[in-house]
Short mmCIF file of N, CA, C and O in Angstrom, two decimals:
data_model
loop_
_atom_site.label_atom_id
_atom_site.label_comp_id
_atom_site.label_asym_id
_atom_site.label_seq_id
_atom_site.Cartn_x
_atom_site.Cartn_y
_atom_site.Cartn_z
N MET A 15 -60.70 50.80 -4.47
CA MET A 15 -59.72 51.44 -5.33
C MET A 15 -58.46 50.61 -5.41
O MET A 15 -57.88 50.45 -6.46
N MET A 16 -58.03 50.07 -4.31
CA MET A 16 -56.80 49.30 -4.27
C MET A 16 -56.94 48.01 -5.08
O MET A 16 -56.00 47.60 -5.74
N ASN A 17 -58.10 47.38 -5.05
CA ASN A 17 -58.29 46.13 -5.78
C ASN A 17 -58.21 46.33 -7.29
O ASN A 17 -57.70 45.49 -8.00
N GLY A 18 -58.73 47.43 -7.79
CA GLY A 18 -58.69 47.71 -9.21
C GLY A 18 -57.27 47.91 -9.71
O GLY A 18 -56.88 47.41 -10.76
N SER A 19 -56.46 48.65 -8.97
CA SER A 19 -55.08 48.88 -9.40
C SER A 19 -54.25 47.61 -9.29
O SER A 19 -53.34 47.39 -10.09
N MET A 20 -54.54 46.79 -8.32
CA MET A 20 -53.83 45.51 -8.19
C MET A 20 -54.15 44.59 -9.36
O MET A 20 -53.29 43.88 -9.86
N ALA A 21 -55.40 44.62 -9.82
CA ALA A 21 -55.80 43.79 -10.95
C ALA A 21 -55.09 44.24 -12.21
O ALA A 21 -54.62 43.42 -13.01
N VAL A 22 -54.97 45.56 -12.40
CA VAL A 22 -54.29 46.09 -13.58
C VAL A 22 -52.81 45.73 -13.53
O VAL A 22 -52.22 45.33 -14.53
N MET A 23 -52.19 45.84 -12.37
CA MET A 23 -50.78 45.48 -12.22
C MET A 23 -50.57 43.99 -12.48
O MET A 23 -49.60 43.59 -13.12
N SER A 24 -51.49 43.19 -12.00
CA SER A 24 -51.39 41.75 -12.21
C SER A 24 -51.53 41.41 -13.68
O SER A 24 -50.78 40.57 -14.20
N LEU A 25 -52.46 42.05 -14.37
CA LEU A 25 -52.64 41.82 -15.80
C LEU A 25 -51.39 42.23 -16.56
O LEU A 25 -50.93 41.52 -17.46
N GLY A 26 -50.82 43.37 -16.21
CA GLY A 26 -49.59 43.84 -16.85
C GLY A 26 -48.45 42.86 -16.65
O GLY A 26 -47.66 42.60 -17.56
N MET A 27 -48.35 42.30 -15.45
CA MET A 27 -47.31 41.32 -15.17
C MET A 27 -47.49 40.08 -16.04
O MET A 27 -46.52 39.56 -16.60
N TRP A 28 -48.72 39.62 -16.20
CA TRP A 28 -48.98 38.44 -17.03
C TRP A 28 -48.67 38.71 -18.50
O TRP A 28 -48.15 37.85 -19.20
N ILE A 29 -48.97 39.91 -18.96
CA ILE A 29 -48.67 40.26 -20.35
C ILE A 29 -47.17 40.25 -20.58
O ILE A 29 -46.69 39.70 -21.57
N TRP A 30 -46.40 40.84 -19.67
CA TRP A 30 -44.94 40.84 -19.81
C TRP A 30 -44.37 39.42 -19.73
O TRP A 30 -43.45 39.06 -20.45
N MET A 31 -44.93 38.61 -18.84
CA MET A 31 -44.45 37.24 -18.72
C MET A 31 -44.72 36.47 -20.01
O MET A 31 -43.85 35.73 -20.50
N PHE A 32 -45.90 36.64 -20.59
CA PHE A 32 -46.22 35.99 -21.86
C PHE A 32 -45.27 36.47 -22.95
O PHE A 32 -44.77 35.67 -23.75
N PHE A 33 -45.01 37.77 -23.00
CA PHE A 33 -44.10 38.34 -23.99
C PHE A 33 -42.70 37.74 -23.85
O PHE A 33 -42.07 37.36 -24.85
N LEU A 34 -42.20 37.63 -22.64
CA LEU A 34 -40.86 37.07 -22.43
C LEU A 34 -40.80 35.59 -22.81
O LEU A 34 -39.84 35.13 -23.44
N ILE A 35 -41.83 34.84 -22.47
CA ILE A 35 -41.87 33.42 -22.83
C ILE A 35 -41.92 33.27 -24.35
O ILE A 35 -41.23 32.42 -24.93
N ALA A 36 -42.72 34.10 -25.02
CA ALA A 36 -42.81 34.04 -26.48
C ALA A 36 -41.46 34.41 -27.10
O ALA A 36 -41.03 33.78 -28.07
N LEU A 37 -40.79 35.40 -26.55
CA LEU A 37 -39.48 35.81 -27.06
C LEU A 37 -38.46 34.69 -26.93
O LEU A 37 -37.70 34.41 -27.86
N VAL A 38 -38.44 34.02 -25.80
CA VAL A 38 -37.52 32.90 -25.59
C VAL A 38 -37.86 31.76 -26.55
O VAL A 38 -36.96 31.15 -27.14
N ALA A 39 -39.13 31.48 -26.74
CA ALA A 39 -39.54 30.39 -27.64
C ALA A 39 -39.11 30.69 -29.07
O ALA A 39 -38.60 29.81 -29.77
N VAL A 40 -39.29 31.91 -29.52
CA VAL A 40 -38.88 32.29 -30.88
C VAL A 40 -37.36 32.17 -31.00
O VAL A 40 -36.85 31.69 -32.02
N GLY A 41 -36.63 32.60 -30.00
CA GLY A 41 -35.17 32.49 -30.02
C GLY A 41 -34.71 31.05 -30.13
O GLY A 41 -33.82 30.73 -30.91
N ILE A 42 -35.31 30.16 -29.36
CA ILE A 42 -34.96 28.74 -29.41
C ILE A 42 -35.28 28.17 -30.79
O ILE A 42 -34.49 27.43 -31.37
N TYR A 43 -36.43 28.53 -31.34
CA TYR A 43 -36.83 28.05 -32.66
C TYR A 43 -35.81 28.48 -33.72
O TYR A 43 -35.40 27.67 -34.55
N VAL A 44 -35.40 29.73 -33.68
CA VAL A 44 -34.44 30.24 -34.67
C VAL A 44 -33.11 29.51 -34.54
O VAL A 44 -32.51 29.11 -35.55
N ILE A 45 -32.63 29.32 -33.33
CA ILE A 45 -31.36 28.64 -33.12
C ILE A 45 -31.42 27.20 -33.63
O ILE A 45 -30.50 26.73 -34.30
N VAL A 46 -32.50 26.50 -33.34
CA VAL A 46 -32.64 25.11 -33.80
C VAL A 46 -32.70 25.05 -35.32
O VAL A 46 -32.05 24.21 -35.94
N ARG A 47 -33.46 25.96 -35.94
CA ARG A 47 -33.56 25.96 -37.41
C ARG A 47 -32.20 26.22 -38.05
O ARG A 47 -31.84 25.57 -39.03
N LEU A 48 -31.44 27.16 -37.51
CA LEU A 48 -30.12 27.46 -38.05
C LEU A 48 -29.17 26.27 -37.88
O LEU A 48 -28.39 25.96 -38.77
N ALA A 49 -29.25 25.60 -36.74
CA ALA A 49 -28.39 24.45 -36.50
C ALA A 49 -28.71 23.31 -37.45
O ALA A 49 -27.81 22.67 -37.99
N VAL A 50 -29.99 23.05 -37.66
CA VAL A 50 -30.39 21.96 -38.56
C VAL A 50 -30.00 22.30 -39.99
O VAL A 50 -29.48 21.45 -40.71
N LYS A 51 -30.21 23.53 -40.40
CA LYS A 51 -29.86 23.94 -41.76
C LYS A 51 -28.35 23.82 -41.98
O LYS A 51 -27.91 23.32 -43.01
N SER A 52 -27.58 24.24 -41.01
CA SER A 52 -26.12 24.17 -41.11
C SER A 52 -25.67 22.71 -41.17
O SER A 52 -24.80 22.36 -41.96
N GLN A 53 -26.26 21.87 -40.36
CA GLN A 53 -25.89 20.45 -40.33
C GLN A 53 -26.24 19.77 -41.65
O GLN A 53 -25.45 19.00 -42.18
N ASN A 54 -27.41 20.06 -42.20
CA ASN A 54 -27.83 19.43 -43.44
C ASN A 54 -26.94 19.83 -44.61
O ASN A 54 -26.59 19.02 -45.44
N SER A 55 -26.59 21.09 -44.69
CA SER A 55 -25.80 21.54 -45.84
C SER A 55 -24.34 21.13 -45.72
O SER A 55 -23.68 20.90 -46.73
N SER A 56 -23.81 21.02 -44.52
CA SER A 56 -22.40 20.68 -44.38
C SER A 56 -22.14 19.18 -44.50
O SER A 56 -21.03 18.78 -44.83
N ASN A 57 -23.13 18.35 -44.25
CA ASN A 57 -22.94 16.90 -44.28
C ASN A 57 -23.33 16.28 -45.61
O ASN A 57 -23.20 15.08 -45.79
N ASP A 58 -23.81 17.07 -46.55
CA ASP A 58 -24.27 16.54 -47.82
C ASP A 58 -23.08 16.41 -48.78
O ASP A 58 -22.53 17.41 -49.22
N PRO A 59 -22.68 15.19 -49.10
CA PRO A 59 -21.51 15.01 -49.97
C PRO A 59 -21.73 15.53 -51.39
O PRO A 59 -20.79 16.01 -52.02
N SER A 60 -22.97 15.50 -51.87
CA SER A 60 -23.22 15.99 -53.22
C SER A 60 -23.03 17.51 -53.29
O SER A 60 -22.47 18.03 -54.26
N LEU A 61 -23.47 18.21 -52.25
CA LEU A 61 -23.25 19.66 -52.22
C LEU A 61 -21.76 19.99 -52.05
O LEU A 61 -21.28 20.96 -52.63
N SER A 62 -21.07 19.19 -51.28
CA SER A 62 -19.63 19.41 -51.11
C SER A 62 -18.90 19.23 -52.44
O SER A 62 -18.02 20.03 -52.79
N THR A 63 -19.27 18.21 -53.19
CA THR A 63 -18.67 17.97 -54.50
C THR A 63 -18.99 19.12 -55.45
O THR A 63 -18.12 19.59 -56.18
N LEU A 64 -20.23 19.57 -55.41
CA LEU A 64 -20.65 20.68 -56.26
C LEU A 64 -19.86 21.95 -55.93
O LEU A 64 -19.38 22.64 -56.83
N ARG A 65 -19.70 22.22 -54.64
CA ARG A 65 -18.92 23.40 -54.23
C ARG A 65 -17.47 23.28 -54.68
O ARG A 65 -16.86 24.25 -55.11
N GLN A 66 -16.93 22.10 -54.57
CA GLN A 66 -15.54 21.87 -54.99
C GLN A 66 -15.38 22.09 -56.49
O GLN A 66 -14.42 22.71 -56.93
N ARG A 67 -16.31 21.57 -57.27
CA ARG A 67 -16.24 21.76 -58.73
C ARG A 67 -16.36 23.24 -59.10
O ARG A 67 -15.68 23.72 -60.01
N PHE A 68 -17.22 23.97 -58.38
CA PHE A 68 -17.34 25.40 -58.63
C PHE A 68 -16.05 26.13 -58.26
O PHE A 68 -15.58 27.00 -59.00
N ALA A 69 -15.46 25.75 -57.14
CA ALA A 69 -14.21 26.37 -56.70
C ALA A 69 -13.07 26.08 -57.68
O ALA A 69 -12.18 26.92 -57.87
N ASN A 70 -13.08 24.90 -58.30
CA ASN A 70 -12.04 24.54 -59.27
C ASN A 70 -12.27 25.19 -60.63
O ASN A 70 -11.42 25.05 -61.52
N GLY A 71 -13.40 25.83 -60.82
CA GLY A 71 -13.68 26.49 -62.09
C GLY A 71 -14.31 25.59 -63.12
O GLY A 71 -14.41 25.94 -64.30
N GLU A 72 -14.77 24.42 -62.70
CA GLU A 72 -15.40 23.49 -63.63
C GLU A 72 -16.84 23.90 -63.97
O GLU A 72 -17.39 23.45 -64.97
N LEU A 73 -17.46 24.73 -63.11
CA LEU A 73 -18.84 25.17 -63.31
C LEU A 73 -18.89 26.69 -63.30
O LEU A 73 -18.16 27.33 -62.54
N THR A 74 -19.79 27.23 -64.11
CA THR A 74 -20.04 28.66 -64.03
C THR A 74 -20.95 28.92 -62.82
O THR A 74 -21.53 27.98 -62.25
N GLU A 75 -21.10 30.18 -62.46
CA GLU A 75 -21.95 30.52 -61.32
C GLU A 75 -23.39 30.11 -61.58
O GLU A 75 -24.07 29.60 -60.69
N GLU A 76 -23.85 30.31 -62.79
CA GLU A 76 -25.23 29.95 -63.15
C GLU A 76 -25.43 28.43 -63.07
O GLU A 76 -26.44 27.95 -62.55
N GLU A 77 -24.48 27.66 -63.57
CA GLU A 77 -24.57 26.20 -63.48
C GLU A 77 -24.57 25.75 -62.03
O GLU A 77 -25.34 24.86 -61.64
N PHE A 78 -23.71 26.38 -61.23
CA PHE A 78 -23.64 26.03 -59.81
C PHE A 78 -24.98 26.28 -59.12
O PHE A 78 -25.49 25.42 -58.41
N LYS A 79 -25.56 27.47 -59.35
CA LYS A 79 -26.84 27.80 -58.72
C LYS A 79 -27.94 26.86 -59.16
O LYS A 79 -28.76 26.42 -58.34
N GLN A 80 -27.97 26.52 -60.43
CA GLN A 80 -29.00 25.63 -60.95
C GLN A 80 -28.87 24.24 -60.34
O GLN A 80 -29.85 23.66 -59.88
N LYS A 81 -27.66 23.71 -60.32
CA LYS A 81 -27.45 22.36 -59.77
C LYS A 81 -27.70 22.32 -58.26
O LYS A 81 -28.26 21.36 -57.74
N LYS A 82 -27.32 23.38 -57.58
CA LYS A 82 -27.55 23.45 -56.14
C LYS A 82 -29.05 23.47 -55.84
O LYS A 82 -29.52 22.78 -54.94
N ARG A 83 -29.80 24.24 -56.63
CA ARG A 83 -31.25 24.30 -56.47
C ARG A 83 -31.87 22.92 -56.67
O ARG A 83 -32.75 22.49 -55.92
N VAL A 84 -31.40 22.20 -57.68
CA VAL A 84 -31.93 20.85 -57.95
C VAL A 84 -31.63 19.92 -56.78
O VAL A 84 -32.51 19.17 -56.33
N LEU A 85 -30.40 19.97 -56.27
CA LEU A 85 -30.03 19.10 -55.15
C LEU A 85 -30.85 19.42 -53.90
O LEU A 85 -31.28 18.51 -53.19
N GLN A 86 -31.07 20.69 -53.63
CA GLN A 86 -31.80 21.07 -52.42
C GLN A 86 -33.29 20.76 -52.55
O GLN A 86 -33.93 20.46 -51.56
N ASN A 87 -33.83 20.77 -53.74
CA ASN A 87 -35.24 20.45 -53.94
C ASN A 87 -35.50 18.95 -53.85
O ASN A 87 -36.63 18.53 -53.62
N ASN A 88 -34.48 18.14 -54.03
CA ASN A 88 -34.65 16.69 -53.98
C ASN A 88 -34.61 16.15 -52.56
O ASN A 88 -34.77 14.96 -52.36
N LYS A 89 -34.41 16.99 -51.58
CA LYS A 89 -34.34 16.52 -50.19
C LYS A 89 -35.71 16.39 -49.60
O LYS A 89 -36.63 16.99 -49.83
#
C-alpha cells in the first residue's frame, strides 16, 4: 500500500516540476521576444523618420499605417 501512494506522490511531483519548468521557459521566451521587438523598432531610422513625419502632420493616419506596414514587411 505504501509503495503505490509513494509512486503517485512521485508522479505528482514530476508533473508539477515539468509545469514549473514550462512556465519559466514560456516566460523567458516572451521576455526575449519583447526585447528583440522593442530593439528592432527603436533602432530603425526609417521608422523613426516615418513617426516624425506623422507627428509633424505630414502624413495622415492611413498613410502612416500603410508606409509602416511596408517598412516592417521588408525586414
